[in-house]
Structure formats: C-alpha cells, structure tokens
Amino acid sequence: MAVHVYGWGRGGAGWGRGHGSGPGGEGRADALYPRRQKRLEVDAAILEVGLGDEYVAVLTADGEVYTMGEGRDGQLGHGADRTVLDEFVRVDALAGFYANRPPIVIVHLAVGRRHVLAVARDGALYSWGCGSRAQLGHGALRNEYEPRQIGKLAATTIVRAWVQDEASYALDACGGLYAWGYAPDGRLGVHAAPGNGGDLPPQAQLVLVPAFVPATMAMPLVALDVGDDHAAGIAADGTLLLGTGNRERCFTPTAIAFPPTAPPTTRRAPEMPAISITMVVEESDDPVGSAADSSVVVDADDAPTAAAPPPSADEADSGSARDKDADADQLARPVDVAAGSSFTLVLDSGGRVYSTGLNSHGQLGLGKPHAKDASIAGLAHIPKLVGVASIHAAGLSAAAILDDGVLVTWGYGRDGRLGVGLRASLALPTQVAALAGKHVVHVNMGGGRMAALVLAEDTTEVTDPVTACRTTLTF
C-alpha cells in the first residue's frame, strides 16, 4: 500500500535539521496545517510513524526501521557517534548489518520522548535510547545507542509495546502485561524492591527489568493504551478497565460499567465545526492560543458548523445493519481505548466514542455544555463523533480517524498541533480540512506534533495492513 506522510505542529529538529526542516518549511517553523513531508518518506511502504521529542522513526512494510533528527541519548539507534541525522537512515543493527545473521523483522514500534521499543515478528522485544530510569529493561541505568534485546522477555512472545517518558510496557500473546522503569508508589502495577531507586529519593523506586503485572493474571488484556499518568485497557471478557486517577495507584485497574447510557444509534455524517483552510492566521510572537495564551478553547459557539449531508443508500443500509448488531450486543461493547494526560477515550463496536477525565483544554470533546476545567468522573458520549475507526490521544490532545478516512482532532492546540489552522484549543471534534478528500490510515502524536499516513492518490483499494498504533488485539 503506497502512502504519503503529512506532518504539522511544532517545528524543530524532530523533522530534520537545517533550512526548511520544520513542518512549515521555513527553517524550524511550526506548521498550522498538514503538509506533505517528503523527507519522511523512504523507498518502501510505511506502516507506522512515531514522533519523539526531537526525532522521528518509521517502520516499513518489510520490517525495517529508519530514524532521523536529534538523539543524543541514543534514541536514533545508530551508535554513540551518530546522534544527529539530517535525513532518514536505516537502523542497521536491526537489519543484520553488523553480524552474520538474518535481519530482525520488526512489526511494531513504540516511540517515546527519548527511548524506543521495537516488537519483532518472532515476539522478541528490543529497546534503545535513554535508560536513566531503567526504562530500557536491561537492569542498568544507562543509555543504549543501538537496539538491544530485552533478555528478561526472551522466553515470552510479545505482541505490543507502549512507552511513557520514564517507563515501558509490553503485552504478551496471552494478554499478560509487563512493566518496568520509574515506578514510585507502585504506579506501574508492580512493586519495586527497596533500594532500586539509585540516586532518586527514597520514596521513588525503579523496576529494573520487566515485571509481570499481577492484575492481568485474572483479567488478560486484548487492548491497552498508556497515557502520561494512567492506563486504560479492555479485558478479554470485554470489561473496560481504567486507572483510579491518582498518581499513587494510577495503574491499579478499576472496572467501569459500559455502556454508561444508551447513545443515539442513528448513523449520519457528524456535524463538525468547519474551519476554512484559507483563513488568515497571524503568526506573531503572541498569537491567540500560543504559549502566552494556550488555554483558549474554541467551542460550538465560536466556530461555524457545517451541515451534515444525508447518508447515501449504501451508508444507510450499512449503518442500519451495524446499529442492529450493536443493539443485539447490549447496545455496544468497548473495542479500543486511548489514554492521554488525565483523560481517556473509549471506542465501542458501533463506532461511537466516549470520554472521561480532565477537560482543561476541551480534550473530552464535549463542547460548551461542560466547563473547560471540569473533570468528568464517568464516561460521557461524544455526540459529534460517529462511524469512528480508530482513536488516539497524547498529552491533552486527541484525534480520531473515521471509517471513510476523515481525520478529526480536538483538545490542546498549541503550536498548531491540531492541524486546523489555529494555535487555539478546540472543545469539539473538528475535521482537518487540509486533508479533505484524502484517506488517512494512521496517525501519531508526540513532541507537540502530529503525523498522518495518507493513501497515495493513485491507490484505488483500501486494505488492512496499515492500521492505527493501537490496533485491538485478539487471541
């Protein structure tokens, strides 16, 4: 499947270095709208793109990893003497370049601010980058400048991985979860042995190597996502699990009733705020919603609304069948989760989205009826979103890809990271109009930026190999 890479948001070395390297194309300028990033495209079909603080990593269909940007802690994976790259370079340590062995075929990447996890086709897990808080899982507090297999998991088949700033997680083929890294007060769901804190305060502890999370013994997982301060998952029996919301026990799973209410089942195109891509945005040193005033939230009264077109006959038939299936299954069941910073999104089998948690920048997607600084204790249905294929969250920002490949974003909007031409936050899901008419198949957020994989214009068939980062797992 041929795809193009589009990027927007904060400029800087994460998009490469030198003149024109920012997503806006002007030195390290921010980009308020999506722009095709040809420098992020390699001579192979791209399956995933991951955004770190100042670097980018991509995974190709043939299982190779390429990185670019600044990686002084080793996150580029090219050795201690190659920590700044102006263009994509293949990670040769995975390709068998340095040893007389077959290449390691990678099937999934988890890209963090300063470290990377890579899942191999044979179930092995590799890590590299910053290891100052044991987040690499090798039992030491040091950086790794090239990929290294995590020996503790050598006998375990890993199928997915996630990263936080200073912690890491891996899911095995049986739904068991492993965690390691910075673990004060047992927040990883495992308890570190006393004295593992190194130079940290006594109350802070480190899990030096992957440890099994006991809670997943009785409730194996089929879906998971890890936010800045909590985790959310779905157990094999369909139970929705959320963190408790406090930092002391934020990885202790708590079952949440689902669905919370009976949401409307009419399947129509969503009525989303329409922001014209031709609008003039002043890019001064102090624009509305910039760092000086990044709390501005646009809601339903601040942005025009596009009329929803009536569904076609095919859409109506498809929607009717899908709704009947959902109703027969107690209205809906959770199929995927996305965890940001103190907020969570849940996708159900009917293509509807729910949110819960902090709403400081409109990241719950509920609009004006809920105060922007309110915290929603229970799940709330986002009425503006229907027909959703995948959900995504990072920090205080959120995104969703609809069944037809339309990308919508909302929440925190500093640096233009929402891609709608504003530096303001948005309290309602808003279509990224610059990508109208294109089919988005994958999106990733990180470091104040967003990247999307879009089907090339000459591609006529949509297939499944390219999916969202958190594809729901089945066993």
Coordinates of C-alpha atoms in Angstrom, one line a residue:
M1 CA 0.0 0.0 0.0
A2 CA 1.5 3.3 -1.1
V3 CA 1.2 6.1 1.4
H4 CA 2.3 9.7 1.8
V5 CA 3.5 11.2 5.1
Y6 CA 1.9 14.5 6.3
G7 CA 3.1 16.4 9.3
W8 CA 2.2 19.5 11.2
G9 CA 2.7 21.2 14.6
R10 CA 5.8 22.3 16.4
G11 CA 8.9 22.7 14.2
G12 CA 12.4 21.7 15.2
A13 CA 14.9 19.0 14.8
G14 CA 12.3 16.3 15.0
W15 CA 11.5 16.9 11.3
G16 CA 15.2 17.0 10.4
R17 CA 17.7 19.8 10.7
G18 CA 18.8 22.9 8.6
H19 CA 16.9 25.2 6.3
G20 CA 13.4 24.2 5.5
S21 CA 13.4 21.4 8.1
G22 CA 10.4 22.5 10.1
P23 CA 7.0 21.1 9.1
G24 CA 6.1 24.7 8.0
G25 CA 9.0 24.6 5.5
E26 CA 10.7 27.8 6.9
G27 CA 13.7 26.8 8.9
R28 CA 12.2 25.3 12.1
A29 CA 8.8 27.0 11.7
D30 CA 5.6 25.5 13.1
A31 CA 3.0 24.3 10.7
L32 CA -0.6 25.1 11.3
Y33 CA -1.9 22.9 8.5
P34 CA -0.8 19.4 7.3
R35 CA 2.0 19.5 4.7
R36 CA 3.4 16.5 2.9
Q37 CA 6.8 15.7 4.4
K38 CA 8.6 14.1 1.6
R39 CA 11.8 13.9 3.7
L40 CA 9.9 11.5 5.9
E41 CA 9.2 9.1 3.1
V42 CA 11.6 6.2 2.3
D43 CA 11.8 3.8 -0.6
A44 CA 9.4 1.4 0.9
A45 CA 5.8 1.2 2.1
I46 CA 5.5 2.8 5.5
L47 CA 3.4 1.1 8.2
E48 CA 3.9 3.3 11.2
V49 CA 5.4 6.7 12.0
G50 CA 6.5 7.6 15.6
L51 CA 7.3 11.1 16.9
G52 CA 9.7 11.6 19.8
D53 CA 10.9 14.9 21.3
E54 CA 13.3 15.8 18.6
Y55 CA 13.3 12.8 16.3
V56 CA 11.1 10.7 14.0
A57 CA 11.1 6.9 13.5
V58 CA 9.3 5.0 10.8
L59 CA 8.6 1.3 10.3
T60 CA 8.3 -0.1 6.7
A61 CA 6.3 -3.0 5.4
D62 CA 9.4 -5.1 5.1
G63 CA 10.1 -4.7 8.8
E64 CA 12.9 -2.2 8.7
V65 CA 13.3 0.9 11.0
Y66 CA 14.5 4.3 9.9
T67 CA 15.2 7.3 12.2
M68 CA 16.1 10.9 11.8
G69 CA 16.6 14.0 14.0
E70 CA 18.4 14.6 17.2
G71 CA 19.1 11.6 19.5
R72 CA 21.8 12.4 21.9
D73 CA 20.6 9.7 24.3
G74 CA 20.8 7.0 21.7
Q75 CA 17.2 7.1 20.5
L76 CA 18.2 7.1 16.8
G77 CA 19.8 3.6 17.2
H78 CA 22.9 4.2 15.1
G79 CA 25.6 4.2 17.8
A80 CA 27.2 6.8 20.0
D81 CA 28.9 8.6 17.2
R82 CA 25.7 9.1 15.1
T83 CA 23.3 11.1 17.3
V84 CA 22.2 13.8 14.8
L85 CA 20.9 12.9 11.4
D86 CA 19.5 15.3 8.7
E87 CA 17.8 12.5 6.8
F88 CA 16.4 9.1 7.4
V89 CA 18.9 6.3 7.9
R90 CA 18.1 2.6 8.3
V91 CA 18.9 1.2 11.8
D92 CA 21.4 -1.3 10.6
A93 CA 21.8 -3.1 13.9
L94 CA 18.3 -4.5 13.3
A95 CA 19.0 -5.3 9.7
G96 CA 21.8 -7.7 10.4
F97 CA 24.4 -5.4 9.0
Y98 CA 26.8 -5.8 11.9
A99 CA 26.5 -9.5 12.4
N100 CA 26.4 -12.6 10.4
R101 CA 22.7 -13.3 11.0
P102 CA 19.3 -12.8 9.3
P103 CA 17.6 -9.4 9.6
I104 CA 15.4 -8.8 12.6
V105 CA 11.9 -8.2 11.1
I106 CA 10.1 -5.5 13.2
V107 CA 6.3 -5.4 13.2
H108 CA 5.6 -2.6 15.7
L109 CA 7.3 0.5 17.1
A110 CA 6.6 2.3 20.4
V111 CA 8.3 5.7 20.2
G112 CA 8.7 7.8 23.3
R113 CA 10.3 11.1 24.1
R114 CA 13.8 9.7 24.4
H115 CA 13.6 5.9 24.0
V116 CA 12.2 3.3 21.6
L117 CA 10.7 -0.2 21.9
A118 CA 10.5 -2.4 18.8
V119 CA 8.5 -5.7 18.6
A120 CA 9.9 -8.3 16.3
R121 CA 8.0 -10.8 14.2
D122 CA 9.2 -13.7 16.4
G123 CA 7.9 -12.0 19.6
A124 CA 11.3 -10.6 20.8
L125 CA 11.4 -7.1 22.2
Y126 CA 14.2 -4.6 21.6
S127 CA 14.9 -1.3 23.2
W128 CA 17.3 1.6 22.8
G129 CA 17.8 5.3 23.8
C130 CA 17.7 6.8 27.3
G131 CA 17.9 4.4 30.2
S132 CA 18.5 6.7 33.1
R133 CA 15.3 5.5 34.9
A134 CA 15.6 1.8 33.8
Q135 CA 13.0 2.3 31.1
L136 CA 15.0 0.1 28.7
G137 CA 14.6 -3.0 30.8
H138 CA 18.2 -4.2 30.8
G139 CA 18.8 -4.0 34.5
A140 CA 21.1 -0.9 34.4
L141 CA 20.7 2.8 34.5
R142 CA 22.5 3.7 31.2
N143 CA 21.7 4.6 27.7
E144 CA 21.8 2.1 24.8
Y145 CA 22.9 3.6 21.5
E146 CA 21.8 0.6 19.4
P147 CA 18.9 -1.8 19.6
R148 CA 19.4 -4.5 22.3
Q149 CA 17.0 -7.4 23.0
I150 CA 15.4 -7.3 26.5
G151 CA 16.7 -10.6 27.9
K152 CA 14.1 -10.9 30.7
L153 CA 11.4 -11.3 28.0
A154 CA 13.4 -13.6 25.7
A155 CA 11.2 -16.6 26.5
T156 CA 8.0 -14.5 26.2
T157 CA 6.1 -13.8 22.9
I158 CA 5.5 -10.0 22.9
V159 CA 2.8 -8.6 20.6
R160 CA 2.6 -4.9 21.5
A161 CA 4.5 -2.3 23.5
W162 CA 4.0 1.2 24.9
V163 CA 6.2 3.9 26.4
Q164 CA 6.0 6.7 28.9
D165 CA 8.7 9.3 29.5
E166 CA 10.4 7.0 32.0
A167 CA 8.6 3.7 31.9
S168 CA 7.8 1.0 29.4
Y169 CA 5.1 -1.7 28.9
A170 CA 4.7 -4.8 26.9
L171 CA 1.8 -7.2 26.2
D172 CA 2.3 -10.9 25.6
A173 CA 0.4 -13.2 23.4
C174 CA -1.8 -14.4 26.3
G175 CA -2.9 -10.9 27.3
G176 CA -0.4 -10.6 30.2
L177 CA 1.2 -7.2 30.8
Y178 CA 4.8 -6.4 31.8
A179 CA 6.0 -3.1 33.1
W180 CA 9.4 -1.6 34.1
G181 CA 11.1 1.8 34.6
Y182 CA 10.2 4.6 37.0
A183 CA 7.7 3.2 39.5
P184 CA 7.1 5.4 42.5
D185 CA 4.5 4.1 44.9
G186 CA 3.8 1.1 42.6
R187 CA 2.3 3.1 39.9
L188 CA 3.3 0.6 37.2
G189 CA 1.1 -2.0 38.8
V190 CA 4.2 -3.8 40.2
H191 CA 6.3 -3.2 43.2
A192 CA 10.0 -2.4 43.0
A193 CA 12.4 -3.9 45.5
P194 CA 13.7 -1.4 48.1
G195 CA 17.0 0.2 47.1
N196 CA 16.3 0.2 43.4
G197 CA 15.9 4.0 43.3
G198 CA 19.6 4.7 42.6
D199 CA 20.1 8.4 43.0
L200 CA 16.4 9.0 43.4
P201 CA 14.7 10.0 46.7
P202 CA 13.8 7.0 49.0
Q203 CA 10.2 7.1 48.1
A204 CA 10.9 6.7 44.4
Q205 CA 11.6 3.2 43.1
L206 CA 12.7 1.7 39.9
V207 CA 11.7 -1.6 38.3
L208 CA 15.0 -2.5 36.6
V209 CA 13.7 -5.3 34.4
P210 CA 10.2 -6.3 33.0
A211 CA 7.9 -7.4 35.8
F212 CA 4.6 -9.1 35.3
V213 CA 1.5 -7.1 36.3
P214 CA -0.4 -9.4 38.6
A215 CA -3.8 -7.8 37.9
T216 CA -3.6 -9.2 34.3
M217 CA -3.4 -12.8 35.5
A218 CA -7.1 -12.9 36.2
M219 CA -8.0 -10.3 33.6
P220 CA -5.9 -10.8 30.5
L221 CA -6.0 -7.8 28.1
V222 CA -7.0 -7.5 24.5
A223 CA -6.5 -3.8 24.2
L224 CA -4.4 -1.2 26.1
D225 CA -3.1 2.3 26.0
V226 CA -0.8 4.2 28.4
G227 CA -1.1 7.9 29.0
D228 CA 1.1 10.3 30.8
D229 CA -0.3 9.4 34.3
H230 CA -2.6 6.4 33.8
A231 CA -3.5 3.4 31.8
A232 CA -6.7 2.1 30.2
G233 CA -7.4 -1.3 28.9
I234 CA -10.0 -3.9 27.8
A235 CA -10.0 -7.3 29.3
A236 CA -10.7 -10.5 27.3
D237 CA -14.2 -10.7 28.7
G238 CA -15.0 -7.2 27.5
T239 CA -14.6 -5.5 30.8
L240 CA -13.4 -1.9 30.5
L241 CA -10.5 -1.1 32.9
L242 CA -9.4 2.4 33.8
G243 CA -6.8 3.8 36.3
T244 CA -8.0 5.2 39.5
G245 CA -6.9 8.7 38.5
N246 CA -4.4 9.4 41.3
R247 CA -0.7 9.1 41.0
E248 CA -0.3 6.7 43.9
R249 CA -2.3 3.9 42.3
C250 CA -2.9 5.0 38.7
F251 CA -2.2 1.6 37.3
T252 CA -4.4 -0.4 39.6
P253 CA -7.2 -1.4 37.2
T254 CA -10.8 -0.5 38.1
A255 CA -13.8 -2.0 36.2
I256 CA -16.1 0.6 34.6
A257 CA -19.7 -0.1 33.6
F258 CA -20.2 0.0 29.8
P259 CA -22.1 1.4 28.1
P260 CA -22.9 4.2 30.6
T261 CA -26.1 5.1 28.8
A262 CA -27.9 4.2 25.5
P263 CA -26.3 6.5 23.0
P264 CA -28.2 7.5 19.8
T265 CA -27.8 4.9 17.1
T266 CA -28.7 7.0 14.0
R267 CA -25.7 6.7 11.7
R268 CA -25.2 10.0 10.0
A269 CA -22.2 12.1 9.0
P270 CA -21.0 14.1 12.0
E271 CA -21.8 17.8 12.2
M272 CA -18.3 19.1 12.9
P273 CA -17.0 22.7 13.2
A274 CA -15.7 23.7 9.8
I275 CA -12.6 25.8 9.8
S276 CA -11.6 27.1 6.4
I277 CA -8.1 26.3 5.3
T278 CA -7.9 29.6 3.5
M279 CA -8.3 31.7 6.7
V280 CA -5.5 34.1 7.5
V281 CA -3.7 33.3 10.8
E282 CA -1.4 35.8 12.2
E283 CA 1.9 34.0 13.2
S284 CA 3.2 36.7 15.6
D285 CA 5.2 36.1 18.7
D286 CA 2.0 36.2 20.7
P287 CA -0.9 34.7 18.7
V288 CA -4.2 33.7 20.1
G289 CA -3.7 30.3 21.8
S290 CA 0.1 30.5 21.7
A291 CA 2.4 29.8 24.5
A292 CA 1.4 33.1 26.0
D293 CA -2.3 32.1 26.0
S294 CA -2.6 28.4 25.2
S295 CA -5.8 28.0 27.3
V296 CA -8.1 29.5 24.6
V297 CA -10.8 27.0 23.8
V298 CA -13.0 27.1 20.7
D299 CA -16.4 25.6 21.2
A300 CA -19.6 25.3 19.3
D301 CA -20.4 29.0 19.6
D302 CA -17.0 30.1 18.4
A303 CA -16.8 28.1 15.1
P304 CA -19.2 27.7 12.2
T305 CA -20.9 24.4 11.8
A306 CA -21.1 22.5 8.5
A307 CA -24.4 20.9 7.6
A308 CA -24.3 17.2 7.7
P309 CA -25.1 15.7 4.3
P310 CA -27.8 12.9 4.2
P311 CA -26.4 9.4 4.1
S312 CA -26.4 7.5 0.8
A313 CA -28.5 4.4 0.4
D314 CA -25.4 2.2 0.9
E315 CA -24.4 4.2 4.1
A316 CA -27.9 3.9 5.4
D317 CA -28.1 0.2 4.9
S318 CA -24.6 -0.3 6.3
G319 CA -25.4 1.9 9.3
S320 CA -28.7 0.2 9.9
A321 CA -27.0 -3.2 9.9
R322 CA -24.2 -2.0 12.2
D323 CA -26.7 -0.4 14.6
K324 CA -28.7 -3.6 14.8
D325 CA -25.6 -5.6 15.6
A326 CA -24.7 -3.1 18.3
D327 CA -28.2 -3.2 19.8
A328 CA -28.1 -7.0 19.8
D329 CA -24.9 -6.9 21.8
Q330 CA -26.3 -4.8 24.7
L331 CA -26.1 -1.7 22.5
A332 CA -22.3 -1.8 22.3
R333 CA -19.0 -3.2 23.7
P334 CA -15.7 -1.4 24.1
V335 CA -13.2 -2.3 21.4
D336 CA -10.3 0.2 21.9
V337 CA -9.0 2.8 24.3
A338 CA -6.8 5.9 24.0
A339 CA -5.1 7.4 27.1
G340 CA -3.8 11.0 27.3
S341 CA -2.8 13.1 30.2
S342 CA -5.5 12.6 32.8
F343 CA -8.2 11.8 30.2
T344 CA -9.3 8.7 28.4
L345 CA -11.2 7.9 25.2
V346 CA -13.2 4.7 24.6
L347 CA -14.3 3.4 21.2
D348 CA -17.3 1.0 21.0
S349 CA -18.3 -1.6 18.5
G350 CA -20.8 0.8 16.9
G351 CA -18.2 3.4 16.0
R352 CA -19.1 5.7 18.9
V353 CA -16.6 7.4 21.2
Y354 CA -16.8 8.2 24.9
S355 CA -14.5 10.3 27.1
T356 CA -13.7 10.7 30.8
G357 CA -11.3 12.7 32.9
L358 CA -9.8 16.1 32.8
N359 CA -11.3 18.6 30.3
S360 CA -9.0 21.6 30.8
H361 CA -8.5 22.2 27.0
G362 CA -11.6 20.6 25.6
Q363 CA -9.9 17.2 25.2
L364 CA -13.1 15.4 26.2
G365 CA -14.7 16.7 23.0
L366 CA -18.0 17.6 24.7
G367 CA -18.1 21.3 23.8
K368 CA -19.5 24.2 25.8
P369 CA -22.1 22.3 28.0
H370 CA -19.2 21.2 30.2
A371 CA -16.9 23.7 31.7
K372 CA -13.5 23.6 30.2
D373 CA -11.8 22.9 33.5
A374 CA -14.3 20.3 34.6
S375 CA -13.4 16.7 35.3
I376 CA -15.9 14.1 34.1
A377 CA -16.0 11.2 36.6
G378 CA -18.0 8.8 34.4
L379 CA -18.0 8.1 30.7
A380 CA -19.6 10.7 28.5
H381 CA -20.7 10.0 25.0
I382 CA -19.3 12.4 22.4
P383 CA -22.3 13.1 20.2
K384 CA -20.3 14.7 17.4
L385 CA -18.4 11.5 16.6
V386 CA -20.0 8.6 14.7
G387 CA -18.6 6.0 12.4
V388 CA -15.1 6.1 14.0
A389 CA -12.5 3.6 13.0
S390 CA -9.7 4.5 15.5
I391 CA -9.0 6.9 18.4
H392 CA -5.7 8.5 19.5
A393 CA -4.6 10.6 22.5
A394 CA -1.4 12.2 23.6
G395 CA -0.9 14.8 26.3
L396 CA -4.0 17.0 26.2
S397 CA -4.8 16.5 22.5
A398 CA -7.0 13.9 20.8
A399 CA -7.7 12.6 17.3
A400 CA -10.0 10.1 15.6
I401 CA -10.0 8.5 12.1
L402 CA -13.5 7.9 10.7
D403 CA -14.5 4.9 8.6
D404 CA -14.0 6.8 5.4
G405 CA -10.5 8.0 6.3
V406 CA -11.5 11.5 7.5
L407 CA -9.3 12.8 10.3
V408 CA -10.7 14.9 13.2
T409 CA -8.8 16.5 16.0
W410 CA -9.6 18.4 19.3
G411 CA -8.2 19.4 22.6
Y412 CA -4.9 21.3 23.2
G413 CA -3.9 23.2 20.1
R414 CA -0.6 25.0 20.9
D415 CA 2.0 25.1 18.0
G416 CA -0.8 24.2 15.5
R417 CA -0.7 20.6 16.5
L418 CA -4.4 20.1 15.7
G419 CA -3.8 20.9 12.0
V420 CA -6.8 23.2 11.6
G421 CA -5.0 26.5 11.1
L422 CA -5.2 27.6 14.7
R423 CA -3.0 27.7 17.8
A424 CA -6.0 27.6 20.0
S425 CA -7.6 24.6 21.6
L426 CA -10.8 23.0 20.4
A427 CA -13.6 21.7 22.6
L428 CA -15.3 19.8 19.8
P429 CA -14.0 17.3 17.2
T430 CA -13.1 19.3 14.1
Q431 CA -12.2 17.9 10.7
V432 CA -8.7 18.6 9.5
A433 CA -9.9 20.3 6.3
A434 CA -6.5 20.4 4.7
L435 CA -6.7 16.6 4.3
A436 CA -10.3 16.7 2.9
G437 CA -10.6 14.2 0.1
K438 CA -7.7 12.1 1.3
H439 CA -7.9 8.8 3.2
V440 CA -5.9 8.8 6.4
V441 CA -4.9 5.3 7.6
H442 CA -2.6 6.0 10.6
V443 CA -1.9 8.9 12.9
N444 CA 0.7 9.5 15.6
M445 CA 1.2 12.4 18.1
G446 CA 4.2 13.4 20.1
G447 CA 6.5 16.3 20.9
G448 CA 3.9 18.9 20.1
R449 CA 3.5 17.4 16.6
M450 CA 1.2 15.2 14.6
A451 CA 1.9 12.9 11.6
A452 CA -0.5 11.1 9.4
L453 CA -0.1 8.4 6.8
V454 CA -2.4 9.1 3.8
L455 CA -3.2 6.7 1.0
A456 CA -1.4 7.9 -2.2
E457 CA -3.7 9.4 -4.7
D458 CA -3.1 6.7 -7.2
T459 CA -4.2 4.0 -4.8
T460 CA -7.6 2.7 -5.5
E461 CA -8.0 -0.1 -3.0
V462 CA -8.1 0.2 0.8
T463 CA -6.7 -2.8 2.7
D464 CA -5.9 -3.5 6.3
P465 CA -2.1 -3.8 6.8
V466 CA -1.7 -0.1 7.8
T467 CA -3.7 0.5 10.9
A468 CA -3.7 2.7 14.0
C469 CA -0.9 2.3 16.5
R470 CA -3.1 0.6 19.0
T471 CA -4.9 -2.0 16.8
T472 CA -7.2 -4.0 19.0
L473 CA -5.5 -7.4 19.7
T474 CA -7.3 -10.7 19.5
F475 CA -6.1 -14.0 20.8

